[in-house]
mmCIF file of C-alpha atoms in Angstrom:
data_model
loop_
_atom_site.group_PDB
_atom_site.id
_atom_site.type_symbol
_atom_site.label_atom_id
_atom_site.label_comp_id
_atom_site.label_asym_id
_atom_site.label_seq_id
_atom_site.Cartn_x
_atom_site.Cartn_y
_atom_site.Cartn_z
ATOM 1 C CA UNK A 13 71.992 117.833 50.776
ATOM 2 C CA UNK A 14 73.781 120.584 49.536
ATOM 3 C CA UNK A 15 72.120 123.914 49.650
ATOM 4 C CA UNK A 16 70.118 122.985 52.491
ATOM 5 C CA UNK A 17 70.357 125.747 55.122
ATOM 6 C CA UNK A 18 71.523 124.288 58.417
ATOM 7 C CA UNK A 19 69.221 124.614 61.092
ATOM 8 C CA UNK A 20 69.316 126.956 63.898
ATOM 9 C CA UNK A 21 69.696 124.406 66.632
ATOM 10 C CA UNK A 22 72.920 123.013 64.736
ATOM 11 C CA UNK A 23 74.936 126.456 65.428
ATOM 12 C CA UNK A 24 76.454 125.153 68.765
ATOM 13 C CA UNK A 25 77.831 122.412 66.774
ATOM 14 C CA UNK A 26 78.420 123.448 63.348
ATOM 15 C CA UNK A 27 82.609 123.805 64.279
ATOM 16 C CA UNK A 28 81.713 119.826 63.521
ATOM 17 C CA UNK A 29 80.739 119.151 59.899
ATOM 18 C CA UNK A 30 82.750 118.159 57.408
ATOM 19 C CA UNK A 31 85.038 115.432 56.592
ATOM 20 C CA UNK A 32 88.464 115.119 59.054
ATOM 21 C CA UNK A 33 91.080 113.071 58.490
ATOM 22 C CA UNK A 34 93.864 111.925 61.059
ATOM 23 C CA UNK A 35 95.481 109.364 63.555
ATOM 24 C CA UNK A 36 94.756 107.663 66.914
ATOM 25 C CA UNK A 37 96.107 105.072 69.172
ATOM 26 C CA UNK A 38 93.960 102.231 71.110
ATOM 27 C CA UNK A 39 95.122 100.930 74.657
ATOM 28 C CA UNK A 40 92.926 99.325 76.882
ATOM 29 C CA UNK A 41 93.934 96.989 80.493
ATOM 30 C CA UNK A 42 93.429 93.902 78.219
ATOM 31 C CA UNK A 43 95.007 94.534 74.850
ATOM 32 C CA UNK A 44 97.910 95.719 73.306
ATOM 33 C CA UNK A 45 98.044 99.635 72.452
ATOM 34 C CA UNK A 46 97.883 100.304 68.460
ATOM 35 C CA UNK A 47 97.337 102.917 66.109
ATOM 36 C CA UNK A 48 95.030 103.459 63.072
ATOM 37 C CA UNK A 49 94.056 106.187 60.657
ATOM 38 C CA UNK A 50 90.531 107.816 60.530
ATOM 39 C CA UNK A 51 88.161 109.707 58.478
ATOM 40 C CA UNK A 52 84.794 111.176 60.652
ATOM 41 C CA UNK A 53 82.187 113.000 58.525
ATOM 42 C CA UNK A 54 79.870 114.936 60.494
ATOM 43 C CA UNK A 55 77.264 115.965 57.996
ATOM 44 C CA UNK A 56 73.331 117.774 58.166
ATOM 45 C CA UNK A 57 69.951 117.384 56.445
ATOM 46 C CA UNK A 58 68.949 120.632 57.637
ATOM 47 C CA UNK A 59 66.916 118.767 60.692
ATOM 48 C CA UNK A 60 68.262 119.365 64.581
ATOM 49 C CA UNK A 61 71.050 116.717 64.153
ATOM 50 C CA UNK A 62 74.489 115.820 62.741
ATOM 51 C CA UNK A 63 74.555 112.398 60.469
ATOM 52 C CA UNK A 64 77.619 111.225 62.059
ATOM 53 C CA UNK A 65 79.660 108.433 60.371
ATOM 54 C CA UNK A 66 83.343 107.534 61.165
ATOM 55 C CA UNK A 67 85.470 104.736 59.822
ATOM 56 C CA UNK A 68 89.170 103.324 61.118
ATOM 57 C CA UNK A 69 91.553 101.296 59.354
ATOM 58 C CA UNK A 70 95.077 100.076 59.359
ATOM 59 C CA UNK A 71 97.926 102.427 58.846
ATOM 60 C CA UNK A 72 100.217 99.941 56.926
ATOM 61 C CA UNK A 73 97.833 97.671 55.909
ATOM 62 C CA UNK A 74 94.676 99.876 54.993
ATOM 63 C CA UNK A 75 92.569 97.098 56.338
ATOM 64 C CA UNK A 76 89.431 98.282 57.716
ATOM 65 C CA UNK A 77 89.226 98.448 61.255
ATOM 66 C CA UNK A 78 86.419 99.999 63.264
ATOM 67 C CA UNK A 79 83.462 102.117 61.942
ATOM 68 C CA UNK A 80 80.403 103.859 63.129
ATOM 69 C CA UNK A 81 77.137 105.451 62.356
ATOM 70 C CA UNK A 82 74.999 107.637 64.693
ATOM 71 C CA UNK A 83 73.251 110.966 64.551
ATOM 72 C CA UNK A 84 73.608 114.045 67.534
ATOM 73 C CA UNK A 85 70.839 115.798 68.544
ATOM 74 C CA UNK A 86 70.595 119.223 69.829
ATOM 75 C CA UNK A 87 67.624 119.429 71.968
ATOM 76 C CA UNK A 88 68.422 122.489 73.698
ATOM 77 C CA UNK A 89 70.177 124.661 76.439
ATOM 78 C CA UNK A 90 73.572 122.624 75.182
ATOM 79 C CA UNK A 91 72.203 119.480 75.813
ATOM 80 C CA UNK A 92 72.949 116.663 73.148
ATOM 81 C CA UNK A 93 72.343 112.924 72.656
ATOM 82 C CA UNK A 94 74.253 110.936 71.069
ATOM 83 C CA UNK A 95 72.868 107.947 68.954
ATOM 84 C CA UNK A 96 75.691 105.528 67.845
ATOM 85 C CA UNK A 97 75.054 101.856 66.047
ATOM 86 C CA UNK A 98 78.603 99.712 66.371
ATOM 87 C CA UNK A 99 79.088 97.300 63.803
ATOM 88 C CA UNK A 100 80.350 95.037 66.983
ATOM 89 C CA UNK A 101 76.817 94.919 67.623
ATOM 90 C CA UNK A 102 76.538 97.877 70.290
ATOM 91 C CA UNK A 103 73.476 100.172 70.233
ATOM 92 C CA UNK A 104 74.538 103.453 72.579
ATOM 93 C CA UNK A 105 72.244 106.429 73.302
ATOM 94 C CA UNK A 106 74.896 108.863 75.387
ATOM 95 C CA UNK A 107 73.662 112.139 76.530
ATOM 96 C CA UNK A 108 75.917 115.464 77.751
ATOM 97 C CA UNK A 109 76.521 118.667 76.610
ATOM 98 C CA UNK A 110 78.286 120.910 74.098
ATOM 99 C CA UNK A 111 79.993 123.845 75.655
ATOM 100 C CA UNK A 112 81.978 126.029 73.672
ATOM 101 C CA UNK A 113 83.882 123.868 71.100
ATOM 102 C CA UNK A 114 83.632 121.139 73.557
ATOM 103 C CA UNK A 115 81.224 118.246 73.575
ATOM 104 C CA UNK A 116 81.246 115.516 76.515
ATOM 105 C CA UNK A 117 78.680 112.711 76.281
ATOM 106 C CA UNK A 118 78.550 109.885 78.841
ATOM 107 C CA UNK A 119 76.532 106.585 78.136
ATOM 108 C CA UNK A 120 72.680 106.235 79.332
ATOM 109 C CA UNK A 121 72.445 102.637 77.922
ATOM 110 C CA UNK A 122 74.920 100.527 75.532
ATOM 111 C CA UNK A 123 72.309 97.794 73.571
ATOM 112 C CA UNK A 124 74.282 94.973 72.708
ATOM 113 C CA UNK A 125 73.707 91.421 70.556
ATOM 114 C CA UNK A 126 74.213 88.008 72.068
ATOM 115 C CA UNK A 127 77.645 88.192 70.306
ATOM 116 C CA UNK A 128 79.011 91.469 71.330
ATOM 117 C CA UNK A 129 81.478 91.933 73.256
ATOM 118 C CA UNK A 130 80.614 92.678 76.901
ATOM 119 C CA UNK A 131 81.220 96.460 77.302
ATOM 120 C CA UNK A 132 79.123 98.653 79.692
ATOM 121 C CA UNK A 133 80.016 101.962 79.582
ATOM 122 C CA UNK A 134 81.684 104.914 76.812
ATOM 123 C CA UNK A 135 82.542 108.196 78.027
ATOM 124 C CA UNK A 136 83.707 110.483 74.564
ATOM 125 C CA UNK A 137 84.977 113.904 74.432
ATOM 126 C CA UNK A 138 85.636 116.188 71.221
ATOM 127 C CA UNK A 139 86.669 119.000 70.870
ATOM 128 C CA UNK A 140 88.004 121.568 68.797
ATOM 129 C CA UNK A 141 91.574 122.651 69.371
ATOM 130 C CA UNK A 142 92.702 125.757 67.713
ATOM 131 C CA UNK A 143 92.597 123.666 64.050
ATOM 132 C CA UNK A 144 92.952 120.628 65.474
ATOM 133 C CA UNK A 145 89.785 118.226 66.146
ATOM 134 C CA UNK A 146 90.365 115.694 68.814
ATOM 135 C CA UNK A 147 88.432 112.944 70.840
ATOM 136 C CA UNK A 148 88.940 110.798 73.402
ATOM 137 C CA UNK A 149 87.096 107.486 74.188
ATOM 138 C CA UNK A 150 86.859 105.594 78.019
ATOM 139 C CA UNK A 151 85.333 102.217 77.873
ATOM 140 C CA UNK A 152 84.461 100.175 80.926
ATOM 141 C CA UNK A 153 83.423 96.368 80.205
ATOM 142 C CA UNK A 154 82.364 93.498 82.849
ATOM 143 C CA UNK A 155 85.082 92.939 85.029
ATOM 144 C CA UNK A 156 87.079 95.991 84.093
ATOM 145 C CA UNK A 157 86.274 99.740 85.486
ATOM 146 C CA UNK A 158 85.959 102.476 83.025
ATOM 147 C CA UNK A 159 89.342 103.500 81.120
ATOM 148 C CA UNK A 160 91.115 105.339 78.154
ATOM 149 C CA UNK A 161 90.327 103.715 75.753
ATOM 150 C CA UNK A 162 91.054 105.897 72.256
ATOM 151 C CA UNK A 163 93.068 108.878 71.651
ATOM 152 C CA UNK A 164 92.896 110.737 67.873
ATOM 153 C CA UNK A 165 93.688 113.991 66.387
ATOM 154 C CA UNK A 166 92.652 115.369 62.887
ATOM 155 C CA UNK A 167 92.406 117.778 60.143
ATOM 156 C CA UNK A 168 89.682 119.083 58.254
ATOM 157 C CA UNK A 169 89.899 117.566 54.874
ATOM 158 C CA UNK A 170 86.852 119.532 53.013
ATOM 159 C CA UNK B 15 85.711 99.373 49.078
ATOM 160 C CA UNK B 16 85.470 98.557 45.869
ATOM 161 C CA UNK B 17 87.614 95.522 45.033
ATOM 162 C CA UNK B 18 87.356 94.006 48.615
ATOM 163 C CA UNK B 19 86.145 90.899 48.450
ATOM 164 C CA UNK B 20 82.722 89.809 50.151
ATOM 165 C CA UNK B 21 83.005 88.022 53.436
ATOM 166 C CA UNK B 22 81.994 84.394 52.971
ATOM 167 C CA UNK B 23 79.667 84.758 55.842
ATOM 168 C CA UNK B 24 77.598 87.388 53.923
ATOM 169 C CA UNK B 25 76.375 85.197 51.345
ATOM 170 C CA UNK B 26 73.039 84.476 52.497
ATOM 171 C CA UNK B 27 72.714 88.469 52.369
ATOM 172 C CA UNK B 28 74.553 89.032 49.089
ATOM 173 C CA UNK B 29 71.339 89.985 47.627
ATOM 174 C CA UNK B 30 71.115 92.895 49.265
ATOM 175 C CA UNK B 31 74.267 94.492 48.510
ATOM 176 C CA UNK B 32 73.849 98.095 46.752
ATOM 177 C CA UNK B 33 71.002 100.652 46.289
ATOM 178 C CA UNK B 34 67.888 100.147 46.288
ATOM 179 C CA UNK B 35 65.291 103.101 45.097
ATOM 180 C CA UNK B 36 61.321 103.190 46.039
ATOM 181 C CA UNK B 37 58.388 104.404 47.657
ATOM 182 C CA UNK B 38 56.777 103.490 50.632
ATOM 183 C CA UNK B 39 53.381 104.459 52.507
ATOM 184 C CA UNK B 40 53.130 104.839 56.314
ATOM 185 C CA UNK B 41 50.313 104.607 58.637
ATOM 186 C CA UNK B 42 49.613 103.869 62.665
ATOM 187 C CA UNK B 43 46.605 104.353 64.987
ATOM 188 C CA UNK B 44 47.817 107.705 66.112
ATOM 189 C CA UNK B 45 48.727 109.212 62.745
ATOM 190 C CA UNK B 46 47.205 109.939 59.045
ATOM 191 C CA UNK B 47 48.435 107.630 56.506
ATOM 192 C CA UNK B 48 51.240 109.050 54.443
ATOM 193 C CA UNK B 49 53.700 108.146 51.357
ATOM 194 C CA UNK B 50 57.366 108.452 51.075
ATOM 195 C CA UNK B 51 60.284 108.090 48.612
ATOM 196 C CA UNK B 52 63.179 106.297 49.818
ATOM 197 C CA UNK B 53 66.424 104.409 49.115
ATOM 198 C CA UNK B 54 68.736 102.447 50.575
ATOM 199 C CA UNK B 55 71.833 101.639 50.691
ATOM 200 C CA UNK B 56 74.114 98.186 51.782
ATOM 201 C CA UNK B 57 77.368 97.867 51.180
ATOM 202 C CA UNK B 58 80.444 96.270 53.321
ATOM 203 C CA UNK B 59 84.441 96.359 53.925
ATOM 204 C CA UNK B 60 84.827 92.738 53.661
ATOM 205 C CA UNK B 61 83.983 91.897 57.400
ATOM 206 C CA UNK B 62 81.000 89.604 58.408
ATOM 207 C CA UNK B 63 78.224 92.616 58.273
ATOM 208 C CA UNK B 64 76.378 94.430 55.800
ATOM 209 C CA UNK B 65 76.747 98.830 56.735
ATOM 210 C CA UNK B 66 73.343 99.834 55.798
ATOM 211 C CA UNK B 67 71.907 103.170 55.624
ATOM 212 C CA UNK B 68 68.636 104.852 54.112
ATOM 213 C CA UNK B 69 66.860 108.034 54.311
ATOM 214 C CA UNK B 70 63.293 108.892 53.167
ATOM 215 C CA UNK B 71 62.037 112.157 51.547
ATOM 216 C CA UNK B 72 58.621 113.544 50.805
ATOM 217 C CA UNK B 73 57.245 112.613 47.675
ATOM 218 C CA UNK B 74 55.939 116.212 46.622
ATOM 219 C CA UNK B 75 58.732 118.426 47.718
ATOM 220 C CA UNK B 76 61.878 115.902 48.236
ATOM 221 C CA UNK B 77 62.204 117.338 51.621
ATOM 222 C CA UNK B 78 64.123 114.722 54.056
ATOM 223 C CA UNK B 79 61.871 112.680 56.524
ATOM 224 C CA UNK B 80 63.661 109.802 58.033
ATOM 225 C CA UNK B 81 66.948 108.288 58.047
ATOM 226 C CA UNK B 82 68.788 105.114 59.790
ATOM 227 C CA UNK B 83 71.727 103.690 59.779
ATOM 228 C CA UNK B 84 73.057 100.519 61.322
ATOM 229 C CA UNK B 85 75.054 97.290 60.608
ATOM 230 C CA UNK B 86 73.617 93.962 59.948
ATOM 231 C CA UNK B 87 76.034 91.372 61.613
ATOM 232 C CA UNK B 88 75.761 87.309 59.683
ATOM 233 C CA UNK B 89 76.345 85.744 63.365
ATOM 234 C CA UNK B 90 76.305 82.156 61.938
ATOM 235 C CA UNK B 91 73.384 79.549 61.501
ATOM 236 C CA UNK B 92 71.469 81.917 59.224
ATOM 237 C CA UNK B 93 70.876 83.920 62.728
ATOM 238 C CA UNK B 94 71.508 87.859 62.400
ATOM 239 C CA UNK B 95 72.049 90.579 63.959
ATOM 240 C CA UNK B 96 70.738 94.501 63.027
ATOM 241 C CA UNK B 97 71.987 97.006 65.098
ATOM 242 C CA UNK B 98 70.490 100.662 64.077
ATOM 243 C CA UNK B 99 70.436 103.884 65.009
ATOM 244 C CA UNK B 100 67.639 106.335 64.367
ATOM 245 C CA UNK B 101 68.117 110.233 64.414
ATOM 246 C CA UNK B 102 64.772 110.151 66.340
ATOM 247 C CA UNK B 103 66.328 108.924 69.327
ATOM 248 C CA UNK B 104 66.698 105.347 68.941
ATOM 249 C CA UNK B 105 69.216 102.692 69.237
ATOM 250 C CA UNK B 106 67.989 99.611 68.275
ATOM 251 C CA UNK B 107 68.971 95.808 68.879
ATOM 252 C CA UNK B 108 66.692 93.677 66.466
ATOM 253 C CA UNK B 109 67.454 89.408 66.007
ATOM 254 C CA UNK B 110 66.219 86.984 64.009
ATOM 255 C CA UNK B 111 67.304 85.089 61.126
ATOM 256 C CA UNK B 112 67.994 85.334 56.950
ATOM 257 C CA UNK B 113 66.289 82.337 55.362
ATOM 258 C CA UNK B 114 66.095 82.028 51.256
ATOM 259 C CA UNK B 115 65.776 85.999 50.013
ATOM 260 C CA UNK B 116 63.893 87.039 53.433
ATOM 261 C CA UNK B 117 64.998 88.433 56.813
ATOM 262 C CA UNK B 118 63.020 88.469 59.917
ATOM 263 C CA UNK B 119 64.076 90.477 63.464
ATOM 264 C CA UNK B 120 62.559 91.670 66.094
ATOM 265 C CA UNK B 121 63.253 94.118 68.915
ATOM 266 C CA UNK B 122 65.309 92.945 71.384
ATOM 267 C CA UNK B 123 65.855 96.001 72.864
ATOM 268 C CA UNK B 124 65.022 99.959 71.969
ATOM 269 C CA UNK B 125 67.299 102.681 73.731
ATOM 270 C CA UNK B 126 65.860 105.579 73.599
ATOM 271 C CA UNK B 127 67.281 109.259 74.843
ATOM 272 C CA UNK B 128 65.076 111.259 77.321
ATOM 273 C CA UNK B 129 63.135 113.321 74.361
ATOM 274 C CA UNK B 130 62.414 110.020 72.031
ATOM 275 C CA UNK B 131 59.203 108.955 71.094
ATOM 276 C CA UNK B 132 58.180 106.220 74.279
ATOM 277 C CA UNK B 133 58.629 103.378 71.155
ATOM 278 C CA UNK B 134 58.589 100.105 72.862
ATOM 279 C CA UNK B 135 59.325 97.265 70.016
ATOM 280 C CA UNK B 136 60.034 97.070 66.382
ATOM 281 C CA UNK B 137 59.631 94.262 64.017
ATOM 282 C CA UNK B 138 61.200 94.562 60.547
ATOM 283 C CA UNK B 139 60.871 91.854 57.580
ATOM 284 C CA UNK B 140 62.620 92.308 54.501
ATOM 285 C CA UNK B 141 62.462 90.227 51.485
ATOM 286 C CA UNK B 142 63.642 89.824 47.949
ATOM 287 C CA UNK B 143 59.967 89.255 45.635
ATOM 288 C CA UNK B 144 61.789 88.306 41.794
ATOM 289 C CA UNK B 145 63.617 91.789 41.513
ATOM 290 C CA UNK B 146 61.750 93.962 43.862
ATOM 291 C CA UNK B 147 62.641 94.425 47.292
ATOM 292 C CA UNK B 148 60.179 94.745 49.718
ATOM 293 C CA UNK B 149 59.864 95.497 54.037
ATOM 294 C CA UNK B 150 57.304 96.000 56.295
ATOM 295 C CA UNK B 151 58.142 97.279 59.653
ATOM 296 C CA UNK B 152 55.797 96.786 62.440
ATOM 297 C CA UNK B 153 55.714 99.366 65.687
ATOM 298 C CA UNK B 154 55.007 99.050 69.257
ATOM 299 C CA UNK B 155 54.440 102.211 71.684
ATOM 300 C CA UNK B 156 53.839 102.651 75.057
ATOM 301 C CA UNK B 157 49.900 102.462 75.184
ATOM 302 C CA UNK B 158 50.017 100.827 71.412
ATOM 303 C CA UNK B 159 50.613 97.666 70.886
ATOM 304 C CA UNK B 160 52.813 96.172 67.829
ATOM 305 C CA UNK B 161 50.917 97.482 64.557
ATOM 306 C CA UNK B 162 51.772 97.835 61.128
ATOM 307 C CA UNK B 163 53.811 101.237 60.499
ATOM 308 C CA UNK B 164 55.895 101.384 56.903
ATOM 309 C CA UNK B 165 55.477 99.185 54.121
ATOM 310 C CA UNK B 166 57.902 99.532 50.852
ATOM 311 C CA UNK B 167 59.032 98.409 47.156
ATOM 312 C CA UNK B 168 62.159 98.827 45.891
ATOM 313 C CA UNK B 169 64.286 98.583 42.494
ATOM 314 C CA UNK B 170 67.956 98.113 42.071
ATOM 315 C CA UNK B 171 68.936 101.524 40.967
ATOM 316 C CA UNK B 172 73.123 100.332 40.797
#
C-alpha cells in the first residue's frame, strides 16, 4: 500500500498510523492486575478507514496474549465507528468521535460466540500525548458494571 | 510466529494455514456482476484459532476493493467459530462446523454501525478441492433474501 495517497477523510486521524510499540497493565474486579507489551499498527488503503491490528504478549515470557483486528471509519463531522473482531470471539461495532488528537468510542453492540466470555460493554479512549500514544479500555460484563479495564502507553516505532 | 507450534485443536483447520492467491467473481440482484483478485491469509500464535485476513483488488487496475479480518476459533467437536470484521461496517458472528477439508457457518449475528449497508445474514462455505481452495459466500439484505454474492479459487502462493 505504499504510495497510496491517504484519503481526505483520514486527516482527523492520520496522528494514528504507523506501528507503536509499548506497555500496559490489566486490572479488572475479578482478576488479578498484570502487565504485557504491545505493538498496534494503524495502517490505510487509501479508502475512509484505518486497518487497525494490535497484538499483546507476555513481558517475560513473550507468550502471546491478546490481539485484535478492526478497521475505523471516518464518516464525517468527527464521527467514527469502530469495527473490532476479538479472537475471544467478540464482534464490537463502537461509535464516538475524534476530537483533536483524541478519539472516544463507546460500544453500540458487542457480538459474541456461544463460548465467549460474557462481556457487555467497552468504552476506549486514545489519544495522542505530546509523543506519547495512550489508550484506555472500560469493560462491563454480566454481573459486573462497567470498569478500567486496560491502561497502555507507546512509542512510534516506524 | 514462526517456530510456535500449532495448537492441537487446529488440526482439522491445518489446511488452511498460509496464503492463498486467486480470483473471484461477484454478483447479487441489486448489482452488475463483477471479478476480483484476492488473497488470503491464515496464520496463528499457537492458541486454538486461526487470525485470518484478506483483501481484494480490481483485476484491471489493482486498486483495493474489500478487506476482512477476523479469527476463526476450533471450539471443540469439529464446531467453529468465525468472528470478522468488515471495513464496511460489519461485525460478524458466523457458526457452524469444519468437517473433512470443508467449513460451513452461518450468520448468527451481523452488527452493523449506523452508515452500513442494512446486511441481514451471511453464509460462508469454504473448502479444500485437491489443491485449490475454494468459498462461496451467500448474502442476505433487508428486502433480499439470502442469495449467492462471491464465489472464489485459490492457489497456495507460500
Amino acid at each position: 500500500m505504499i504510495g497510496t495517497d491517504l484519503n481526505p477523510a483520514l486527516t482527523p486521524v492520520a496522528f494514528l498510523l504507523g506501528t507503536w510499540r509499548g506497555e500496559g497493565e490489566g486490572q479488572f474486579p475479578t482478576i488479578r492486575p498484570f502487565r504485557y507489551r504491545e505493538e498496534i499498527r494503524f495502517t490505510h488503503n487509501g479508502k475512509a478507514f484505518l486497518i487497525y491490528t494490535q497484538r499483546t504478549e507476555a513481558i517475560d515470557s513473550g507468550q502471546p496474549m491478546h490481539g485484535e483486528a478492526g478497521y475505523l471509519r471516518l464518516v464525517g463531522d468527527g464521527r467514527v465507528e469502530f469495527v473490532i473482531a476479538q479472537p475471544i470471539g467478540f464482534a464490537e461495532i463502537s461509535l464516538g468521535r475524534v476530537d483533536g488528537m483524541r478519539i472516544d468510542v463507546e460500544c453500540a453492540s458487542v457480538g459474541r460466540t456461544p463460548t465467549a466470555k460474557p462481556v457487555t460493554s467497552i468504552s476506549r479512549s486514545l489519544w495522542l500525548d505530546d509523543e506519547t500514544l495512550r489508550y484506555e479500555l472500560k469493560m462491563g460484563m454480566e454481573g459486573a458494571p462497567l470498569a478500567q479495564h486496560l491502561r497502555a502507553s507507546f512509542h512510534r516505532s516506524d
